[in-house]
Each structure stands twice: as C-alpha cells, then as structure tokens.
C-alpha cells in the first residue's frame, strides 16, 4: 500500500458521503431549474462572480464596468489563481473557460472535503507523547468526527456554491491542507499552500496568519492550546531540530508571498501604490468597517413585522457562529485553527457590503463545524444518519431555490 492509499482509504467514507450530498444538490437543482425553464449549467458557470473569473481567464485584467452612480467595478478585485486554472483547463482540454472553472471547483471541492477530514481527524484523534489520548472525546473518535465534519460542510445551506465556478472550494482546499501541514510540522508544504491560498481570495490572509502562528509557536517550543500535544503528530519521525527550523523559516517566508504579490501588483498597475487594491474594493463599495454597516443592515430589518423575522434570524445566525467559535476554544482546538477561523469570521461579518454573501464568505471557516461534528459522532450512527440526511435534503432544496432566485452576488 502506497503512502497515499492508506489516508485515502481512511477518508473514503467522508469523500463518498460528500459526493452523494453534492450529487443530490445538483440533481435537485437540475429538476428545479428545468421546471422554471432555466439552465442549471448556466446558473453554475455563467452568473455573478463566475462571469468575472471567466472574463479574467479569457481577456486578462483591465475589464471594468462603470455604473450610473459613479461606482467602478473592476476585475482587479478578483484574485488570479482560479482564472489561471480556468485558462489551463481550456488550453489542455476542449472545455470552455467557464466549464474549466466548473471542473476546477468540482475537483477542488473533493480536495477540500479530504482536507477537512484530515484536519478534524488529526485534531480529535491526536495523541500525546506517551500515547494517551490528548483529550477524552467520549465516543467521538478522530475518523468519525472527520466524516461528520465533511458531511456538515457539504450540507451547509449555501453548499451549492461548492459546485459552482466560484473560488470558495479552491480556497477551502488550499486552506485545509495548509492548516493540516502546519499542524503536522510540514512547513514547506504549509507555506506553499498558504501562498496559493493568498492568490485565490483576499481572505488568504487568514491562512497566512495561521501558518505564522503555528511557526512562531514551533520556534518557541510551546505547545498548542489543545492539551500538551505538539503540533508535530509523531515526534519520532520529525526532522532534526536544525532542519525543522530552517524549513519552518522558509515556509513562513513563502506563506505571505501570494497575497502580498498580487496586492502590490494591483497597486503598481493602478498607480496608487500598496493601497491600490483597497481603492479597487472601494469601487465595489466593499471594505472593512468593523461590522458597523452590517449592524445597520440588521437594525433596518426591524422597521416592519415581516422583515423583523429576518432580522431575528440574522441575529440568531451571528450568535450561532460566535457560540460555535467559543465552543471550539473550550474544546481546545489548536491555536492555528482558532486564528484561521477567527480571521475568516471577522472578515466575513465585518465587511461593509454584500450582506447577502456573508453565509458564502463564512463557508471556508470549516473548524466552526467541528463541535457539531463531535456531537453527531457521539450519537448512534442511525440517529446521526437521519439528521444528516434530513439536513441534506433541506440544503438541496434551499440551494435550488436560492440559485434560481437572487443567488449569490
């Protein structure tokens, strides 16, 4: 058995379950779209952000739309890795740019599912130096928790985005495997994947921050917040301290190069210096205001009774996100995961625009699902299967309804 076969066999139930959930979502979308006289393929490949990525792949950067109110929507707002991969798929196959993006997203979603499984299994199945469990999880074995973490990610209400020609799946795959590499002491891999994540979405900064925190803790010889176990899963197979330190240092240097390189290039291209990318985002009326605009958006919902229900739902949703994060802290999730999740969540909730996109922007914050996955892992398999199955059906129906309506901006 090769080095890859054993981990793949362990992840197989999670990957098969993930594929089944996503297939259900696509079937429901196809049926729903056909009933409304729409093309499911068009909804997945040629609307909203998918169009902007395709234009970058086809025409390069420089395309912009000037709105009547004076706003300028520039395609410089979209990071380049997905368009590069779309262009590559188009060059080596008969796929169009849009279909290339769809293929990348579908493959990346499976890679993301595997990465989420690997991180969850490592965190909830890790052992300390003496071979004892780092924390008594009361029936939630690492593999079992990993499977449910993947299934929960698949059945998110906006999980249909994982099957669109968007960058969420690609980013989550790179983030999950970068985090796993950092947690297991594979510093060059962690830094390289963080670099690529930084070329995928602005929130790549969260991956960079997590890798840097993991590296600093390793340099200091400290332990993670989760008990006394080292970040390196098996210290007997870890490289010598000197080799580990230079690999760690090189990984930390690599990590920010993707995001920093693109932001600096945009600044040079626009002639506005290092802050040029912020001006591009301002043209989309997007920025970081600490959540003030989102708070006003929620408050405005209470001006009438029907919209007040939506306001209550938003408050409950934000409260659930914060509660899950705090539970992760109490459960002792490793510091890199807490940093990563915190940055992703803060950037999603505190952005000053596109309030309907916040559930989608929170999708990469997969460690938020770990406490729920642990709870499901403690149930009997039959009960947890009914729960996941019911939510999967609801998610598929909601995804089809959502994508045939307003959908993700």
PDB file of N, CA, C and O in Angstrom, residues 53-111:
ATOM      1  N   UNK A  53     -14.658  35.835 -13.197  1.00  0.00           N
ATOM      2  CA  UNK A  53     -13.490  34.949 -13.293  1.00  0.00           C
ATOM      3  C   UNK A  53     -13.255  34.517 -14.738  1.00  0.00           C
ATOM      4  O   UNK A  53     -12.106  34.453 -15.206  1.00  0.00           O
ATOM      5  N   UNK A  54     -14.336  34.192 -15.449  1.00  0.00           N
ATOM      6  CA  UNK A  54     -14.193  33.761 -16.838  1.00  0.00           C
ATOM      7  C   UNK A  54     -13.616  34.878 -17.705  1.00  0.00           C
ATOM      8  O   UNK A  54     -12.775  34.628 -18.583  1.00  0.00           O
ATOM      9  N   UNK A  55     -14.039  36.125 -17.470  1.00  0.00           N
ATOM     10  CA  UNK A  55     -13.507  37.246 -18.247  1.00  0.00           C
ATOM     11  C   UNK A  55     -12.011  37.430 -17.990  1.00  0.00           C
ATOM     12  O   UNK A  55     -11.248  37.745 -18.902  1.00  0.00           O
ATOM     13  N   UNK A  56     -11.595  37.247 -16.736  1.00  0.00           N
ATOM     14  CA  UNK A  56     -10.165  37.351 -16.441  1.00  0.00           C
ATOM     15  C   UNK A  56      -9.400  36.260 -17.183  1.00  0.00           C
ATOM     16  O   UNK A  56      -8.331  36.505 -17.767  1.00  0.00           O
ATOM     17  N   UNK A  57      -9.944  35.033 -17.161  1.00  0.00           N
ATOM     18  CA  UNK A  57      -9.277  33.931 -17.851  1.00  0.00           C
ATOM     19  C   UNK A  57      -9.190  34.186 -19.347  1.00  0.00           C
ATOM     20  O   UNK A  57      -8.181  33.867 -19.989  1.00  0.00           O
ATOM     21  N   UNK A  58     -10.218  34.775 -19.923  1.00  0.00           N
ATOM     22  CA  UNK A  58     -10.282  34.980 -21.368  1.00  0.00           C
ATOM     23  C   UNK A  58      -9.538  36.231 -21.826  1.00  0.00           C
ATOM     24  O   UNK A  58      -8.763  36.198 -22.786  1.00  0.00           O
ATOM     25  N   UNK A  59      -9.765  37.345 -21.129  1.00  0.00           N
ATOM     26  CA  UNK A  59      -9.278  38.644 -21.593  1.00  0.00           C
ATOM     27  C   UNK A  59      -8.157  39.222 -20.739  1.00  0.00           C
ATOM     28  O   UNK A  59      -7.563  40.241 -21.123  1.00  0.00           O
ATOM     29  N   UNK A  60      -7.885  38.610 -19.600  1.00  0.00           N
ATOM     30  CA  UNK A  60      -6.899  39.184 -18.695  1.00  0.00           C
ATOM     31  C   UNK A  60      -7.508  40.299 -17.868  1.00  0.00           C
ATOM     32  O   UNK A  60      -8.724  40.539 -17.884  1.00  0.00           O
ATOM     33  N   UNK A  61      -6.649  41.001 -17.135  1.00  0.00           N
ATOM     34  CA  UNK A  61      -7.125  42.077 -16.276  1.00  0.00           C
ATOM     35  C   UNK A  61      -7.244  43.382 -17.064  1.00  0.00           C
ATOM     36  O   UNK A  61      -6.582  43.588 -18.082  1.00  0.00           O
ATOM     37  N   UNK A  62      -8.116  44.253 -16.570  1.00  0.00           N
ATOM     38  CA  UNK A  62      -8.329  45.546 -17.199  1.00  0.00           C
ATOM     39  C   UNK A  62      -9.779  45.827 -17.523  1.00  0.00           C
ATOM     40  O   UNK A  62     -10.148  46.967 -17.823  1.00  0.00           O
ATOM     41  N   UNK A  63     -10.641  44.804 -17.421  1.00  0.00           N
ATOM     42  CA  UNK A  63     -12.070  44.994 -17.690  1.00  0.00           C
ATOM     43  C   UNK A  63     -12.734  45.649 -16.485  1.00  0.00           C
ATOM     44  O   UNK A  63     -12.465  45.293 -15.339  1.00  0.00           O
ATOM     45  N   UNK A  64     -13.606  46.612 -16.735  1.00  0.00           N
ATOM     46  CA  UNK A  64     -14.337  47.255 -15.655  1.00  0.00           C
ATOM     47  C   UNK A  64     -15.685  47.734 -16.155  1.00  0.00           C
ATOM     48  O   UNK A  64     -15.897  47.926 -17.360  1.00  0.00           O
ATOM     49  N   UNK A  65     -16.598  47.899 -15.218  1.00  0.00           N
ATOM     50  CA  UNK A  65     -17.951  48.383 -15.506  1.00  0.00           C
ATOM     51  C   UNK A  65     -18.178  49.650 -14.697  1.00  0.00           C
ATOM     52  O   UNK A  65     -17.970  49.648 -13.472  1.00  0.00           O
ATOM     53  N   UNK A  66     -18.586  50.717 -15.374  1.00  0.00           N
ATOM     54  CA  UNK A  66     -18.892  51.978 -14.695  1.00  0.00           C
ATOM     55  C   UNK A  66     -20.408  52.093 -14.536  1.00  0.00           C
ATOM     56  O   UNK A  66     -21.143  52.105 -15.523  1.00  0.00           O
ATOM     57  N   UNK A  67     -20.849  52.175 -13.299  1.00  0.00           N
ATOM     58  CA  UNK A  67     -22.273  52.235 -13.001  1.00  0.00           C
ATOM     59  C   UNK A  67     -22.780  53.672 -13.050  1.00  0.00           C
ATOM     60  O   UNK A  67     -21.996  54.624 -12.933  1.00  0.00           O
ATOM     61  N   UNK A  68     -24.093  53.852 -13.222  1.00  0.00           N
ATOM     62  CA  UNK A  68     -24.644  55.210 -13.291  1.00  0.00           C
ATOM     63  C   UNK A  68     -24.348  56.070 -12.064  1.00  0.00           C
ATOM     64  O   UNK A  68     -24.262  57.298 -12.168  1.00  0.00           O
ATOM     65  N   UNK A  69     -24.188  55.428 -10.897  1.00  0.00           N
ATOM     66  CA  UNK A  69     -23.914  56.204  -9.678  1.00  0.00           C
ATOM     67  C   UNK A  69     -22.441  56.565  -9.525  1.00  0.00           C
ATOM     68  O   UNK A  69     -22.031  57.130  -8.507  1.00  0.00           O
ATOM     69  N   UNK A  70     -21.626  56.200 -10.506  1.00  0.00           N
ATOM     70  CA  UNK A  70     -20.209  56.530 -10.459  1.00  0.00           C
ATOM     71  C   UNK A  70     -19.304  55.439  -9.956  1.00  0.00           C
ATOM     72  O   UNK A  70     -18.072  55.553 -10.056  1.00  0.00           O
ATOM     73  N   UNK A  71     -19.863  54.368  -9.395  1.00  0.00           N
ATOM     74  CA  UNK A  71     -19.038  53.257  -8.931  1.00  0.00           C
ATOM     75  C   UNK A  71     -18.354  52.577 -10.117  1.00  0.00           C
ATOM     76  O   UNK A  71     -18.909  52.504 -11.221  1.00  0.00           O
ATOM     77  N   UNK A  72     -17.158  52.070  -9.858  1.00  0.00           N
ATOM     78  CA  UNK A  72     -16.398  51.357 -10.881  1.00  0.00           C
ATOM     79  C   UNK A  72     -16.139  49.939 -10.388  1.00  0.00           C
ATOM     80  O   UNK A  72     -15.470  49.742  -9.374  1.00  0.00           O
ATOM     81  N   UNK A  73     -16.699  48.967 -11.100  1.00  0.00           N
ATOM     82  CA  UNK A  73     -16.460  47.563 -10.779  1.00  0.00           C
ATOM     83  C   UNK A  73     -15.350  47.048 -11.674  1.00  0.00           C
ATOM     84  O   UNK A  73     -15.543  46.848 -12.877  1.00  0.00           O
ATOM     85  N   UNK A  74     -14.170  46.836 -11.094  1.00  0.00           N
ATOM     86  CA  UNK A  74     -13.000  46.386 -11.842  1.00  0.00           C
ATOM     87  C   UNK A  74     -12.740  44.917 -11.564  1.00  0.00           C
ATOM     88  O   UNK A  74     -12.913  44.443 -10.429  1.00  0.00           O
ATOM     89  N   UNK A  75     -12.301  44.185 -12.607  1.00  0.00           N
ATOM     90  CA  UNK A  75     -11.999  42.777 -12.376  1.00  0.00           C
ATOM     91  C   UNK A  75     -10.685  42.582 -11.622  1.00  0.00           C
ATOM     92  O   UNK A  75     -10.312  41.452 -11.297  1.00  0.00           O
ATOM     93  N   UNK A  76      -9.995  43.669 -11.315  1.00  0.00           N
ATOM     94  CA  UNK A  76      -8.820  43.565 -10.449  1.00  0.00           C
ATOM     95  C   UNK A  76      -9.184  43.133  -9.035  1.00  0.00           C
ATOM     96  O   UNK A  76      -8.310  42.736  -8.256  1.00  0.00           O
ATOM     97  N   UNK A  77     -10.459  43.196  -8.684  1.00  0.00           N
ATOM     98  CA  UNK A  77     -10.892  42.752  -7.360  1.00  0.00           C
ATOM     99  C   UNK A  77     -10.791  41.239  -7.208  1.00  0.00           C
ATOM    100  O   UNK A  77     -10.790  40.726  -6.086  1.00  0.00           O
ATOM    101  N   UNK A  78     -10.689  40.510  -8.336  1.00  0.00           N
ATOM    102  CA  UNK A  78     -10.723  39.052  -8.301  1.00  0.00           C
ATOM    103  C   UNK A  78      -9.304  38.497  -8.416  1.00  0.00           C
ATOM    104  O   UNK A  78      -8.597  38.759  -9.390  1.00  0.00           O
ATOM    105  N   UNK A  79      -8.917  37.717  -7.420  1.00  0.00           N
ATOM    106  CA  UNK A  79      -7.564  37.179  -7.362  1.00  0.00           C
ATOM    107  C   UNK A  79      -7.344  36.154  -8.486  1.00  0.00           C
ATOM    108  O   UNK A  79      -8.305  35.557  -8.991  1.00  0.00           O
ATOM    109  N   UNK A  80      -6.107  35.892  -8.881  1.00  0.00           N
ATOM    110  CA  UNK A  80      -5.859  35.256 -10.183  1.00  0.00           C
ATOM    111  C   UNK A  80      -5.802  33.739 -10.245  1.00  0.00           C
ATOM    112  O   UNK A  80      -5.811  33.186 -11.343  1.00  0.00           O
ATOM    113  N   UNK A  81      -5.717  33.022  -9.131  1.00  0.00           N
ATOM    114  CA  UNK A  81      -5.432  31.592  -9.245  1.00  0.00           C
ATOM    115  C   UNK A  81      -6.536  30.842  -9.991  1.00  0.00           C
ATOM    116  O   UNK A  81      -6.250  30.015 -10.871  1.00  0.00           O
ATOM    117  N   UNK A  82      -7.802  31.079  -9.662  1.00  0.00           N
ATOM    118  CA  UNK A  82      -8.880  30.386 -10.363  1.00  0.00           C
ATOM    119  C   UNK A  82      -8.883  30.712 -11.855  1.00  0.00           C
ATOM    120  O   UNK A  82      -8.971  29.788 -12.684  1.00  0.00           O
ATOM    121  N   UNK A  83      -8.780  31.985 -12.268  1.00  0.00           N
ATOM    122  CA  UNK A  83      -8.691  32.251 -13.720  1.00  0.00           C
ATOM    123  C   UNK A  83      -7.491  31.586 -14.385  1.00  0.00           C
ATOM    124  O   UNK A  83      -7.595  31.127 -15.524  1.00  0.00           O
ATOM    125  N   UNK A  84      -6.362  31.520 -13.694  1.00  0.00           N
ATOM    126  CA  UNK A  84      -5.204  30.823 -14.261  1.00  0.00           C
ATOM    127  C   UNK A  84      -5.528  29.350 -14.505  1.00  0.00           C
ATOM    128  O   UNK A  84      -5.178  28.785 -15.547  1.00  0.00           O
ATOM    129  N   UNK A  85      -6.192  28.723 -13.544  1.00  0.00           N
ATOM    130  CA  UNK A  85      -6.545  27.313 -13.696  1.00  0.00           C
ATOM    131  C   UNK A  85      -7.605  27.132 -14.779  1.00  0.00           C
ATOM    132  O   UNK A  85      -7.580  26.123 -15.513  1.00  0.00           O
ATOM    133  N   UNK A  86      -8.540  28.061 -14.894  1.00  0.00           N
ATOM    134  CA  UNK A  86      -9.518  28.002 -15.978  1.00  0.00           C
ATOM    135  C   UNK A  86      -8.821  28.082 -17.337  1.00  0.00           C
ATOM    136  O   UNK A  86      -9.158  27.342 -18.276  1.00  0.00           O
ATOM    137  N   UNK A  87      -7.857  28.963 -17.445  1.00  0.00           N
ATOM    138  CA  UNK A  87      -7.106  29.107 -18.689  1.00  0.00           C
ATOM    139  C   UNK A  87      -6.312  27.829 -18.988  1.00  0.00           C
ATOM    140  O   UNK A  87      -6.227  27.385 -20.147  1.00  0.00           O
ATOM    141  N   UNK A  88      -5.741  27.225 -17.950  1.00  0.00           N
ATOM    142  CA  UNK A  88      -5.004  25.977 -18.134  1.00  0.00           C
ATOM    143  C   UNK A  88      -5.931  24.859 -18.606  1.00  0.00           C
ATOM    144  O   UNK A  88      -5.591  24.119 -19.551  1.00  0.00           O
ATOM    145  N   UNK A  89      -7.095  24.726 -17.963  1.00  0.00           N
ATOM    146  CA  UNK A  89      -8.040  23.685 -18.358  1.00  0.00           C
ATOM    147  C   UNK A  89      -8.494  23.874 -19.797  1.00  0.00           C
ATOM    148  O   UNK A  89      -8.650  22.906 -20.551  1.00  0.00           O
ATOM    149  N   UNK A  90      -8.705  25.123 -20.197  1.00  0.00           N
ATOM    150  CA  UNK A  90      -9.111  25.412 -21.574  1.00  0.00           C
ATOM    151  C   UNK A  90      -7.999  25.058 -22.561  1.00  0.00           C
ATOM    152  O   UNK A  90      -8.268  24.571 -23.671  1.00  0.00           O
ATOM    153  N   UNK A  91      -6.747  25.268 -22.143  1.00  0.00           N
ATOM    154  CA  UNK A  91      -5.613  25.010 -23.040  1.00  0.00           C
ATOM    155  C   UNK A  91      -5.356  23.531 -23.251  1.00  0.00           C
ATOM    156  O   UNK A  91      -4.932  23.119 -24.337  1.00  0.00           O
ATOM    157  N   UNK A  92      -5.618  22.714 -22.237  1.00  0.00           N
ATOM    158  CA  UNK A  92      -5.266  21.290 -22.331  1.00  0.00           C
ATOM    159  C   UNK A  92      -6.472  20.394 -22.600  1.00  0.00           C
ATOM    160  O   UNK A  92      -6.318  19.173 -22.680  1.00  0.00           O
ATOM    161  N   UNK A  93      -7.664  20.983 -22.742  1.00  0.00           N
ATOM    162  CA  UNK A  93      -8.866  20.183 -22.954  1.00  0.00           C
ATOM    163  C   UNK A  93      -9.848  20.960 -23.832  1.00  0.00           C
ATOM    164  O   UNK A  93      -9.651  22.154 -24.077  1.00  0.00           O
ATOM    165  N   UNK A  94     -10.904  20.319 -24.279  1.00  0.00           N
ATOM    166  CA  UNK A  94     -11.906  21.032 -25.073  1.00  0.00           C
ATOM    167  C   UNK A  94     -12.868  21.880 -24.242  1.00  0.00           C
ATOM    168  O   UNK A  94     -13.808  22.460 -24.797  1.00  0.00           O
ATOM    169  N   UNK A  95     -12.645  21.973 -22.956  1.00  0.00           N
ATOM    170  CA  UNK A  95     -13.546  22.728 -22.084  1.00  0.00           C
ATOM    171  C   UNK A  95     -13.438  24.225 -22.350  1.00  0.00           C
ATOM    172  O   UNK A  95     -12.352  24.743 -22.630  1.00  0.00           O
ATOM    173  N   UNK A  96     -14.565  24.912 -22.229  1.00  0.00           N
ATOM    174  CA  UNK A  96     -14.556  26.370 -22.261  1.00  0.00           C
ATOM    175  C   UNK A  96     -13.966  26.889 -20.958  1.00  0.00           C
ATOM    176  O   UNK A  96     -13.748  26.123 -20.012  1.00  0.00           O
ATOM    177  N   UNK A  97     -13.717  28.198 -20.909  1.00  0.00           N
ATOM    178  CA  UNK A  97     -13.204  28.763 -19.656  1.00  0.00           C
ATOM    179  C   UNK A  97     -14.186  28.509 -18.518  1.00  0.00           C
ATOM    180  O   UNK A  97     -13.789  28.146 -17.406  1.00  0.00           O
ATOM    181  N   UNK A  98     -15.488  28.715 -18.793  1.00  0.00           N
ATOM    182  CA  UNK A  98     -16.495  28.532 -17.753  1.00  0.00           C
ATOM    183  C   UNK A  98     -16.558  27.090 -17.288  1.00  0.00           C
ATOM    184  O   UNK A  98     -16.607  26.802 -16.080  1.00  0.00           O
ATOM    185  N   UNK A  99     -16.542  26.145 -18.250  1.00  0.00           N
ATOM    186  CA  UNK A  99     -16.579  24.735 -17.869  1.00  0.00           C
ATOM    187  C   UNK A  99     -15.284  24.312 -17.188  1.00  0.00           C
ATOM    188  O   UNK A  99     -15.284  23.433 -16.326  1.00  0.00           O
ATOM    189  N   UNK A 100     -14.175  24.937 -17.594  1.00  0.00           N
ATOM    190  CA  UNK A 100     -12.925  24.672 -16.891  1.00  0.00           C
ATOM    191  C   UNK A 100     -13.014  25.094 -15.438  1.00  0.00           C
ATOM    192  O   UNK A 100     -12.543  24.391 -14.542  1.00  0.00           O
ATOM    193  N   UNK A 101     -13.640  26.255 -15.201  1.00  0.00           N
ATOM    194  CA  UNK A 101     -13.840  26.702 -13.823  1.00  0.00           C
ATOM    195  C   UNK A 101     -14.724  25.761 -13.043  1.00  0.00           C
ATOM    196  O   UNK A 101     -14.492  25.506 -11.853  1.00  0.00           O
ATOM    197  N   UNK A 102     -15.759  25.226 -13.685  1.00  0.00           N
ATOM    198  CA  UNK A 102     -16.639  24.268 -13.017  1.00  0.00           C
ATOM    199  C   UNK A 102     -15.882  22.996 -12.669  1.00  0.00           C
ATOM    200  O   UNK A 102     -16.029  22.456 -11.564  1.00  0.00           O
ATOM    201  N   UNK A 103     -15.053  22.516 -13.612  1.00  0.00           N
ATOM    202  CA  UNK A 103     -14.270  21.312 -13.339  1.00  0.00           C
ATOM    203  C   UNK A 103     -13.294  21.533 -12.193  1.00  0.00           C
ATOM    204  O   UNK A 103     -13.137  20.673 -11.314  1.00  0.00           O
ATOM    205  N   UNK A 104     -12.629  22.694 -12.180  1.00  0.00           N
ATOM    206  CA  UNK A 104     -11.710  23.012 -11.087  1.00  0.00           C
ATOM    207  C   UNK A 104     -12.453  23.023  -9.758  1.00  0.00           C
ATOM    208  O   UNK A 104     -11.979  22.473  -8.754  1.00  0.00           O
ATOM    209  N   UNK A 105     -13.631  23.628  -9.738  1.00  0.00           N
ATOM    210  CA  UNK A 105     -14.396  23.722  -8.496  1.00  0.00           C
ATOM    211  C   UNK A 105     -14.825  22.344  -8.004  1.00  0.00           C
ATOM    212  O   UNK A 105     -14.745  22.052  -6.803  1.00  0.00           O
ATOM    213  N   UNK A 106     -15.275  21.489  -8.915  1.00  0.00           N
ATOM    214  CA  UNK A 106     -15.715  20.156  -8.513  1.00  0.00           C
ATOM    215  C   UNK A 106     -14.551  19.338  -7.946  1.00  0.00           C
ATOM    216  O   UNK A 106     -14.688  18.662  -6.921  1.00  0.00           O
ATOM    217  N   UNK A 107     -13.397  19.397  -8.623  1.00  0.00           N
ATOM    218  CA  UNK A 107     -12.230  18.670  -8.116  1.00  0.00           C
ATOM    219  C   UNK A 107     -11.735  19.267  -6.804  1.00  0.00           C
ATOM    220  O   UNK A 107     -11.371  18.543  -5.863  1.00  0.00           O
ATOM    221  N   UNK A 108     -11.729  20.604  -6.737  1.00  0.00           N
ATOM    222  CA  UNK A 108     -11.262  21.267  -5.521  1.00  0.00           C
ATOM    223  C   UNK A 108     -12.182  20.979  -4.349  1.00  0.00           C
ATOM    224  O   UNK A 108     -11.725  20.888  -3.203  1.00  0.00           O
ATOM    225  N   UNK A 109     -13.484  20.837  -4.608  1.00  0.00           N
ATOM    226  CA  UNK A 109     -14.401  20.551  -3.505  1.00  0.00           C
ATOM    227  C   UNK A 109     -14.106  19.194  -2.881  1.00  0.00           C
ATOM    228  O   UNK A 109     -14.201  19.029  -1.656  1.00  0.00           O
ATOM    229  N   UNK A 110     -13.722  18.214  -3.698  1.00  0.00           N
ATOM    230  CA  UNK A 110     -13.328  16.912  -3.155  1.00  0.00           C
ATOM    231  C   UNK A 110     -12.019  17.028  -2.366  1.00  0.00           C
ATOM    232  O   UNK A 110     -11.869  16.416  -1.303  1.00  0.00           O
ATOM    233  N   UNK A 111     -11.079  17.818  -2.901  1.00  0.00           N
ATOM    234  CA  UNK A 111      -9.828  18.044  -2.171  1.00  0.00           C
ATOM    235  C   UNK A 111     -10.097  18.761  -0.856  1.00  0.00           C
ATOM    236  O   UNK A 111      -9.460  18.470   0.168  1.00  0.00           O
TER     237      UNK A 111
END
